[in-house]
Amino acid sequence: MKLYRVGSLVEHVRSSRPWVRGHARLLLDQTGEQTRPLRPQLPDETHLRAAADWLARAQDASGDGGVSGRYLLATGWTSSYTETTGYIIPTFLALADRLDSSYRQRAERAYSFLQEVQLASGAFPGEEIAVNRDTPSMFNTAQIIHGLLAWHRASGDLSALESANRAGEWLVSTQDGDGAWRKNVWLEVTAAYHAHASCWLAELGSATGNKAFLASAERHLDWLLSLQDPSTGWFRLTGFSTDDHASDIAVTHTIAYTIWGVLLLSDILERQDGWDAARRAAERVAERLESSGWLPGMLDRDWRGAAHYACLTGNAQMALIWFRLHRHEADSRLVDAAIKAIDLVKRAQPLKNPNPGIRGGVPGSDPIWGYYLTYSLPNWPAKFYVDALLEKERILA
């Protein structure tokens, strides 16, 4: 077992608890990473249902209607994660159409949870609910808008639209004049991946005709485009931390957040310059995958691998980006890249593990002891993976 984090063997044993049901099996499967491509491929339907079942168990584990943030090998299920509960609502609604109508009730339970935790300002708190109920988060608030709008469209519930508008008004009030957000942000770091927040403000503005929301989103798009290196397509400030920014590296999760956000912003605002910028970056990630048959979990400004693990969330998100570009431009190369990225997630998904917190979920890293969300199965890679499998089905149909 190769370890990618500094620490003693005792710390790693404590973090992985191999004596707990299913943990040792998961770890052994991960040590066989080089043989996994040789194992028989199961149908997408099997993987889709397993991931959907895992998301359902993650919601049931919380007991409050929200979706548990992750299954940690060290401690088990965590409390509900407000941000991701919001953007899992559209996924639950899609699963209700594709698999089982019970997922609609799950979407409603998630919406009810969000109604309970929205702050008087209109914002939503950051982090998991057991950690924070009071401090607002710009990024979480914007991503939750996407879920509120999806529930409103599916149900006609005007209270969901009212909640979304209150959240949007708070976001506009906290934006700086140059288009960036510097208050109420993770680690107090202004970042390009906030594109995955402003794009949902643009979506709300488009749906409601609110010009203030659209203008705010456009100011942010202009700021984002000022960060791109025209020679490489790399967006500066894409990573989570100031150290990432100083080194010009980022995990593929935030790279994909940035590219998807710029794509959707440009689509809604009809900005060809933004679309071209996002496509340039997306094509470079596809080239990295094609050149090695694998996508490193971190990349640098020259799109070289900067990690020995994969970030499975980033794989699923990039697949969605490549599918979206293909829909506009009919580029079969991008479909091939998307399918390869999905296959890399499929091979890491534990389908037969006896532990319900593991079975069907998607680890943060591949292998699971990689640097991104070590020894955990978060809910967001499962969400994006389900979305990618559903979009693959639509594209191939």
Short mmCIF file of C-alpha atoms in Angstrom, two decimals:
data_model
loop_
_atom_site.label_atom_id
_atom_site.label_comp_id
_atom_site.label_asym_id
_atom_site.label_seq_id
_atom_site.Cartn_x
_atom_site.Cartn_y
_atom_site.Cartn_z
CA MET A 1 0.00 0.00 0.00
CA LYS A 2 1.57 3.28 -1.07
CA LEU A 3 0.71 6.19 1.25
CA TYR A 4 0.46 9.74 -0.05
CA ARG A 5 0.06 11.56 3.26
CA VAL A 6 2.68 12.09 5.91
CA GLY A 7 2.00 10.16 9.08
CA SER A 8 2.74 7.02 10.97
CA LEU A 9 1.34 3.60 10.21
CA VAL A 10 -0.59 3.86 13.47
CA GLU A 11 -2.34 7.01 12.26
CA HIS A 12 -3.33 5.36 9.00
CA VAL A 13 -4.67 2.30 10.81
CA ARG A 14 -6.66 4.57 13.12
CA SER A 15 -8.03 6.50 10.13
CA SER A 16 -9.05 3.41 8.18
CA ARG A 17 -10.16 1.07 11.03
CA PRO A 18 -9.59 -2.14 9.05
CA TRP A 19 -11.33 -4.17 11.77
CA VAL A 20 -14.72 -2.59 10.94
CA ARG A 21 -16.98 -4.59 8.64
CA GLY A 22 -16.08 -4.00 4.99
CA HIS A 23 -13.13 -1.68 5.63
CA ALA A 24 -10.39 -4.27 5.12
CA ARG A 25 -12.08 -5.48 1.95
CA LEU A 26 -12.17 -1.93 0.57
CA LEU A 27 -8.50 -1.39 1.40
CA LEU A 28 -7.50 -4.68 -0.19
CA ASP A 29 -9.46 -3.80 -3.32
CA GLN A 30 -7.61 -0.49 -3.43
CA THR A 31 -4.19 -2.18 -3.18
CA GLY A 32 -5.08 -4.06 -6.35
CA GLU A 33 -5.53 -0.85 -8.32
CA GLN A 34 -3.22 -2.01 -11.12
CA THR A 35 -5.33 -5.11 -11.76
CA ARG A 36 -8.69 -3.38 -11.62
CA PRO A 37 -8.73 -2.47 -15.34
CA LEU A 38 -8.50 -6.21 -16.11
CA ARG A 39 -11.64 -7.05 -14.11
CA PRO A 40 -14.90 -7.65 -15.99
CA GLN A 41 -16.86 -4.46 -16.64
CA LEU A 42 -20.41 -4.47 -15.29
CA PRO A 43 -23.24 -2.63 -17.06
CA ASP A 44 -23.71 1.07 -16.33
CA GLU A 45 -27.14 0.22 -14.93
CA THR A 46 -25.53 -1.78 -12.11
CA HIS A 47 -23.23 1.09 -11.21
CA LEU A 48 -26.03 3.67 -11.46
CA ARG A 49 -28.37 1.78 -9.14
CA ALA A 50 -25.60 1.15 -6.64
CA ALA A 51 -24.65 4.84 -6.48
CA ALA A 52 -28.31 5.89 -6.24
CA ASP A 53 -28.88 3.44 -3.39
CA TRP A 54 -25.81 4.82 -1.61
CA LEU A 55 -27.12 8.39 -1.89
CA ALA A 56 -30.44 7.23 -0.44
CA ARG A 57 -28.64 5.62 2.51
CA ALA A 58 -26.61 8.80 3.00
CA GLN A 59 -29.84 10.74 3.37
CA ASP A 60 -31.37 8.18 5.70
CA ALA A 61 -28.23 8.22 7.85
CA SER A 62 -28.69 11.89 8.71
CA GLY A 63 -32.21 11.60 10.11
CA ASP A 64 -33.08 15.24 9.31
CA GLY A 65 -33.79 15.11 5.57
CA GLY A 66 -30.37 16.42 4.60
CA VAL A 67 -27.76 14.18 3.02
CA SER A 68 -24.84 13.01 5.16
CA GLY A 69 -21.69 14.69 3.96
CA ARG A 70 -19.61 11.53 3.80
CA TYR A 71 -18.87 8.10 5.18
CA LEU A 72 -15.55 8.36 7.00
CA LEU A 73 -13.65 5.14 7.61
CA ALA A 74 -12.48 6.69 10.89
CA THR A 75 -15.90 7.49 12.36
CA GLY A 76 -18.75 6.45 10.03
CA TRP A 77 -21.51 8.68 8.67
CA THR A 78 -21.22 12.43 9.29
CA SER A 79 -24.00 15.02 9.64
CA SER A 80 -25.93 16.59 6.78
CA TYR A 81 -23.96 18.79 4.40
CA THR A 82 -26.10 21.78 3.51
CA GLU A 83 -24.33 22.69 0.26
CA THR A 84 -24.41 19.28 -1.34
CA THR A 85 -27.92 18.50 -0.09
CA GLY A 86 -28.93 21.48 -2.22
CA TYR A 87 -27.38 20.31 -5.45
CA ILE A 88 -28.36 16.68 -4.88
CA ILE A 89 -32.03 17.73 -5.24
CA PRO A 90 -31.78 17.84 -9.08
CA THR A 91 -30.08 14.43 -9.00
CA PHE A 92 -32.86 12.94 -6.86
CA LEU A 93 -35.43 14.37 -9.27
CA ALA A 94 -33.59 12.85 -12.23
CA LEU A 95 -33.48 9.48 -10.45
CA ALA A 96 -37.22 9.74 -9.79
CA ASP A 97 -37.76 9.94 -13.55
CA ARG A 98 -35.20 7.26 -14.38
CA LEU A 99 -35.41 4.69 -11.58
CA ASP A 100 -38.01 5.10 -8.87
CA SER A 101 -40.61 7.72 -7.94
CA SER A 102 -39.51 7.49 -4.28
CA TYR A 103 -36.57 9.72 -5.14
CA ARG A 104 -39.03 12.60 -5.59
CA GLN A 105 -39.96 12.27 -1.92
CA ARG A 106 -36.27 12.32 -1.14
CA ALA A 107 -35.91 15.58 -3.06
CA GLU A 108 -38.80 17.03 -1.07
CA ARG A 109 -37.22 15.95 2.23
CA ALA A 110 -33.96 17.59 1.17
CA TYR A 111 -35.82 20.79 0.30
CA SER A 112 -37.60 20.81 3.67
CA PHE A 113 -34.24 20.47 5.41
CA LEU A 114 -32.91 23.49 3.53
CA GLN A 115 -35.94 25.57 4.47
CA GLU A 116 -35.14 24.87 8.12
CA VAL A 117 -31.51 25.99 7.93
CA GLN A 118 -31.72 29.10 5.71
CA LEU A 119 -30.50 32.15 7.63
CA ALA A 120 -32.52 35.34 8.13
CA SER A 121 -30.19 37.11 5.68
CA GLY A 122 -31.17 34.67 2.93
CA ALA A 123 -27.77 32.96 3.01
CA PHE A 124 -27.05 29.36 3.93
CA PRO A 125 -24.39 28.16 6.38
CA GLY A 126 -21.15 26.58 5.26
CA GLU A 127 -19.79 23.14 6.17
CA GLU A 128 -21.79 20.29 7.69
CA ILE A 129 -24.69 21.15 9.94
CA ALA A 130 -23.11 19.65 13.08
CA VAL A 131 -20.16 22.02 12.63
CA ASN A 132 -21.92 25.23 11.62
CA ARG A 133 -25.49 26.54 11.63
CA ASP A 134 -24.84 30.27 11.79
CA THR A 135 -21.93 31.41 9.59
CA PRO A 136 -22.97 32.11 5.99
CA SER A 137 -21.13 30.75 2.97
CA MET A 138 -21.13 32.41 -0.43
CA PHE A 139 -20.32 29.20 -2.28
CA ASN A 140 -22.80 27.00 -0.44
CA THR A 141 -25.57 29.54 -0.83
CA ALA A 142 -25.16 29.78 -4.58
CA GLN A 143 -25.03 26.02 -5.12
CA ILE A 144 -28.17 25.58 -3.01
CA ILE A 145 -29.96 28.06 -5.30
CA HIS A 146 -29.62 25.45 -8.05
CA GLY A 147 -31.46 22.89 -5.92
CA LEU A 148 -34.16 25.33 -4.82
CA LEU A 149 -34.85 26.30 -8.42
CA ALA A 150 -34.97 22.63 -9.47
CA TRP A 151 -37.52 21.88 -6.74
CA HIS A 152 -39.62 24.90 -7.73
CA ARG A 153 -39.65 23.78 -11.37
CA ALA A 154 -40.59 20.23 -10.42
CA SER A 155 -43.25 21.08 -7.83
CA GLY A 156 -44.43 24.60 -8.56
CA ASP A 157 -43.71 25.46 -4.91
CA LEU A 158 -43.40 29.24 -4.76
CA SER A 159 -41.72 29.16 -1.36
CA ALA A 160 -38.71 27.48 -3.02
CA LEU A 161 -38.47 30.32 -5.52
CA GLU A 162 -38.81 32.86 -2.71
CA SER A 163 -35.94 31.17 -0.83
CA ALA A 164 -33.81 31.19 -3.96
CA ASN A 165 -34.47 34.89 -4.57
CA ARG A 166 -33.56 35.77 -0.98
CA ALA A 167 -30.33 33.82 -1.37
CA GLY A 168 -29.60 35.57 -4.67
CA GLU A 169 -30.15 39.01 -3.18
CA TRP A 170 -27.72 38.21 -0.38
CA LEU A 171 -25.10 37.04 -2.89
CA VAL A 172 -25.34 40.25 -4.92
CA SER A 173 -25.03 42.34 -1.74
CA THR A 174 -21.74 40.67 -0.80
CA GLN A 175 -20.00 40.87 -4.20
CA ASP A 176 -17.07 43.24 -4.71
CA GLY A 177 -17.09 45.85 -7.44
CA ASP A 178 -14.63 43.98 -9.69
CA GLY A 179 -16.95 40.96 -9.81
CA ALA A 180 -15.12 38.73 -7.32
CA TRP A 181 -16.38 37.50 -3.97
CA ARG A 182 -13.97 37.97 -1.06
CA LYS A 183 -16.29 37.72 1.92
CA ASN A 184 -17.85 34.56 3.35
CA VAL A 185 -15.61 32.31 1.24
CA TRP A 186 -13.86 29.04 2.15
CA LEU A 187 -10.49 29.56 3.89
CA GLU A 188 -10.98 33.31 3.20
CA VAL A 189 -9.51 32.65 -0.26
CA THR A 190 -10.94 34.22 -3.41
CA ALA A 191 -10.89 31.59 -6.14
CA ALA A 192 -11.77 30.93 -9.76
CA TYR A 193 -13.84 27.88 -8.82
CA HIS A 194 -16.45 30.33 -7.51
CA ALA A 195 -17.58 30.17 -11.12
CA HIS A 196 -19.62 27.18 -9.93
CA ALA A 197 -21.50 29.63 -7.72
CA SER A 198 -22.11 32.58 -10.01
CA CYS A 199 -23.40 30.27 -12.74
CA TRP A 200 -26.37 29.33 -10.53
CA LEU A 201 -27.03 33.01 -9.83
CA ALA A 202 -27.14 33.45 -13.60
CA GLU A 203 -29.52 30.49 -13.88
CA LEU A 204 -31.83 32.10 -11.33
CA GLY A 205 -31.62 35.44 -13.10
CA SER A 206 -32.49 33.81 -16.41
CA ALA A 207 -35.43 31.94 -14.89
CA THR A 208 -36.90 34.98 -13.13
CA GLY A 209 -35.81 37.81 -15.41
CA ASN A 210 -33.94 39.45 -12.53
CA LYS A 211 -31.45 41.77 -14.23
CA ALA A 212 -29.48 42.38 -11.03
CA PHE A 213 -28.69 38.67 -10.77
CA LEU A 214 -27.61 38.51 -14.40
CA ALA A 215 -25.47 41.64 -14.11
CA SER A 216 -23.75 40.24 -11.01
CA ALA A 217 -23.03 36.97 -12.82
CA GLU A 218 -21.65 38.82 -15.83
CA ARG A 219 -19.30 40.90 -13.66
CA HIS A 220 -17.99 37.65 -12.21
CA LEU A 221 -17.52 36.13 -15.67
CA ASP A 222 -15.46 39.14 -16.71
CA TRP A 223 -13.30 38.69 -13.61
CA LEU A 224 -12.89 34.98 -14.33
CA LEU A 225 -11.81 35.55 -17.92
CA SER A 226 -9.13 37.97 -16.70
CA LEU A 227 -7.55 35.01 -14.87
CA GLN A 228 -7.00 32.81 -17.92
CA ASP A 229 -3.57 32.39 -19.45
CA PRO A 230 -4.33 32.69 -23.19
CA SER A 231 -1.31 30.60 -24.13
CA THR A 232 -2.23 27.53 -22.05
CA GLY A 233 -5.91 27.91 -21.17
CA TRP A 234 -5.15 27.63 -17.45
CA PHE A 235 -7.23 29.70 -15.02
CA ARG A 236 -5.19 31.19 -12.19
CA LEU A 237 -6.55 30.94 -8.61
CA THR A 238 -8.33 27.68 -9.41
CA GLY A 239 -7.18 25.77 -6.32
CA PHE A 240 -8.58 25.75 -2.80
CA SER A 241 -5.75 27.47 -0.93
CA THR A 242 -3.23 30.28 -1.20
CA ASP A 243 -0.51 27.61 -1.40
CA ASP A 244 -2.29 26.09 -4.41
CA HIS A 245 -2.49 29.53 -6.00
CA ALA A 246 1.18 30.26 -5.36
CA SER A 247 2.16 26.95 -6.98
CA ASP A 248 -0.42 27.22 -9.78
CA ILE A 249 -1.85 23.77 -9.07
CA ALA A 250 -5.39 22.60 -8.45
CA VAL A 251 -7.33 19.44 -7.80
CA THR A 252 -9.44 18.35 -10.79
CA HIS A 253 -12.57 18.95 -8.67
CA THR A 254 -11.99 22.71 -8.59
CA ILE A 255 -10.66 22.75 -12.15
CA ALA A 256 -13.97 21.23 -13.24
CA TYR A 257 -15.96 23.61 -11.03
CA THR A 258 -14.23 26.49 -12.82
CA ILE A 259 -14.71 25.17 -16.35
CA TRP A 260 -18.35 24.14 -15.84
CA GLY A 261 -19.14 27.49 -14.23
CA VAL A 262 -17.62 29.46 -17.10
CA LEU A 263 -19.44 27.25 -19.62
CA LEU A 264 -22.85 27.70 -18.01
CA LEU A 265 -22.32 31.43 -17.43
CA SER A 266 -21.36 31.86 -21.07
CA ASP A 267 -24.31 29.82 -22.25
CA ILE A 268 -26.82 31.84 -20.24
CA LEU A 269 -25.21 35.21 -20.93
CA GLU A 270 -24.52 34.38 -24.60
CA ARG A 271 -20.82 35.09 -24.29
CA GLN A 272 -18.77 33.38 -26.98
CA ASP A 273 -15.52 34.57 -25.40
CA GLY A 274 -16.38 32.70 -22.21
CA TRP A 275 -17.42 29.58 -24.09
CA ASP A 276 -14.14 29.57 -26.02
CA ALA A 277 -12.15 30.01 -22.80
CA ALA A 278 -13.90 27.10 -21.11
CA ARG A 279 -13.53 24.87 -24.17
CA ARG A 280 -9.80 25.61 -24.37
CA ALA A 281 -9.30 24.48 -20.77
CA ALA A 282 -11.56 21.43 -21.14
CA GLU A 283 -9.67 20.26 -24.20
CA ARG A 284 -6.37 20.45 -22.34
CA VAL A 285 -7.72 18.21 -19.57
CA ALA A 286 -8.95 15.78 -22.23
CA GLU A 287 -5.48 15.73 -23.77
CA ARG A 288 -4.00 14.87 -20.37
CA LEU A 289 -6.40 11.94 -20.01
CA GLU A 290 -5.79 10.74 -23.56
CA SER A 291 -2.01 10.87 -23.26
CA SER A 292 -1.84 8.51 -20.27
CA GLY A 293 -5.23 6.79 -20.05
CA TRP A 294 -5.56 8.17 -16.53
CA LEU A 295 -6.35 11.54 -14.99
CA PRO A 296 -4.12 12.69 -12.08
CA GLY A 297 -6.03 14.20 -9.16
CA MET A 298 -4.08 17.46 -9.40
CA LEU A 299 -2.78 19.34 -12.42
CA ASP A 300 -0.45 22.31 -12.81
CA ARG A 301 -0.65 25.35 -15.05
CA ASP A 302 0.87 23.36 -17.93
CA TRP A 303 -1.72 20.60 -17.41
CA ARG A 304 0.90 18.17 -16.12
CA GLY A 305 0.04 15.69 -13.39
CA ALA A 306 0.84 16.91 -9.88
CA ALA A 307 -0.45 13.91 -7.89
CA HIS A 308 -0.18 10.12 -7.77
CA TYR A 309 -3.87 9.65 -7.01
CA ALA A 310 -7.08 10.40 -8.90
CA CYS A 311 -9.81 12.75 -7.68
CA LEU A 312 -12.90 10.79 -8.68
CA THR A 313 -15.20 13.79 -8.26
CA GLY A 314 -13.15 15.61 -10.87
CA ASN A 315 -13.39 12.67 -13.27
CA ALA A 316 -17.19 12.66 -13.11
CA GLN A 317 -17.42 16.45 -13.41
CA MET A 318 -15.09 16.54 -16.40
CA ALA A 319 -17.21 13.88 -18.09
CA LEU A 320 -20.24 16.16 -17.70
CA ILE A 321 -18.27 19.07 -19.17
CA TRP A 322 -17.13 17.07 -22.19
CA PHE A 323 -20.67 15.81 -22.79
CA ARG A 324 -21.97 19.40 -22.64
CA LEU A 325 -19.40 20.59 -25.15
CA HIS A 326 -20.25 17.67 -27.42
CA ARG A 327 -23.93 18.63 -27.36
CA HIS A 328 -23.00 22.02 -28.76
CA GLU A 329 -20.21 21.00 -31.12
CA ALA A 330 -20.70 17.28 -31.92
CA ASP A 331 -17.11 16.37 -31.03
CA SER A 332 -16.81 12.59 -30.67
CA ARG A 333 -13.32 12.97 -29.16
CA LEU A 334 -14.90 14.56 -26.12
CA VAL A 335 -17.46 11.77 -25.82
CA ASP A 336 -14.60 9.26 -25.81
CA ALA A 337 -12.82 11.23 -23.08
CA ALA A 338 -16.00 11.41 -21.00
CA ILE A 339 -16.59 7.67 -21.23
CA LYS A 340 -12.99 6.94 -20.25
CA ALA A 341 -13.30 9.25 -17.23
CA ILE A 342 -16.50 7.50 -16.15
CA ASP A 343 -14.88 4.09 -16.56
CA LEU A 344 -12.10 5.18 -14.21
CA VAL A 345 -14.73 5.94 -11.57
CA LYS A 346 -16.55 2.67 -12.25
CA ARG A 347 -13.45 0.62 -11.55
CA ALA A 348 -13.03 2.34 -8.15
CA GLN A 349 -16.67 2.01 -7.04
CA PRO A 350 -17.09 -0.79 -4.45
CA LEU A 351 -20.18 -2.73 -5.54
CA LYS A 352 -20.05 -5.81 -3.32
CA ASN A 353 -18.82 -4.46 -0.02
CA PRO A 354 -20.87 -5.70 2.98
CA ASN A 355 -20.78 -2.26 4.66
CA PRO A 356 -23.76 -0.11 3.52
CA GLY A 357 -21.70 3.04 4.09
CA ILE A 358 -19.22 1.82 1.49
CA ARG A 359 -21.22 -0.30 -0.98
CA GLY A 360 -22.05 1.72 -4.08
CA GLY A 361 -20.33 4.89 -2.89
CA VAL A 362 -17.43 6.66 -4.57
CA PRO A 363 -14.20 7.30 -2.64
CA GLY A 364 -12.80 10.81 -2.56
CA SER A 365 -9.47 9.60 -3.93
CA ASP A 366 -8.35 6.60 -5.92
CA PRO A 367 -6.68 4.98 -4.09
CA ILE A 368 -8.71 5.96 -1.03
CA TRP A 369 -5.59 7.01 0.91
CA GLY A 370 -4.83 9.70 -1.67
CA TYR A 371 -4.61 13.31 -0.53
CA TYR A 372 -8.12 14.43 -1.56
CA LEU A 373 -10.58 13.55 1.25
CA THR A 374 -8.47 10.67 2.50
CA TYR A 375 -10.24 7.53 3.74
CA SER A 376 -13.72 8.84 2.97
CA LEU A 377 -16.63 8.37 0.61
CA PRO A 378 -18.22 11.84 0.22
CA ASN A 379 -21.68 12.40 -1.23
CA TRP A 380 -20.60 14.77 -4.01
CA PRO A 381 -18.57 12.32 -6.14
CA ALA A 382 -21.56 9.96 -6.00
CA LYS A 383 -23.87 12.82 -7.08
CA PHE A 384 -21.72 13.87 -10.04
CA TYR A 385 -21.13 10.23 -10.98
CA VAL A 386 -24.89 9.58 -11.14
CA ASP A 387 -25.32 12.74 -13.22
CA ALA A 388 -22.55 11.61 -15.59
CA LEU A 389 -23.99 8.11 -16.01
CA LEU A 390 -27.42 9.56 -16.80
CA GLU A 391 -25.95 12.02 -19.28
CA LYS A 392 -23.91 9.27 -20.93
CA GLU A 393 -27.12 7.30 -21.40
CA ARG A 394 -28.81 10.31 -23.02
CA ILE A 395 -25.84 11.08 -25.28
CA LEU A 396 -25.49 7.50 -26.52
CA ALA A 397 -29.22 7.22 -27.10
#
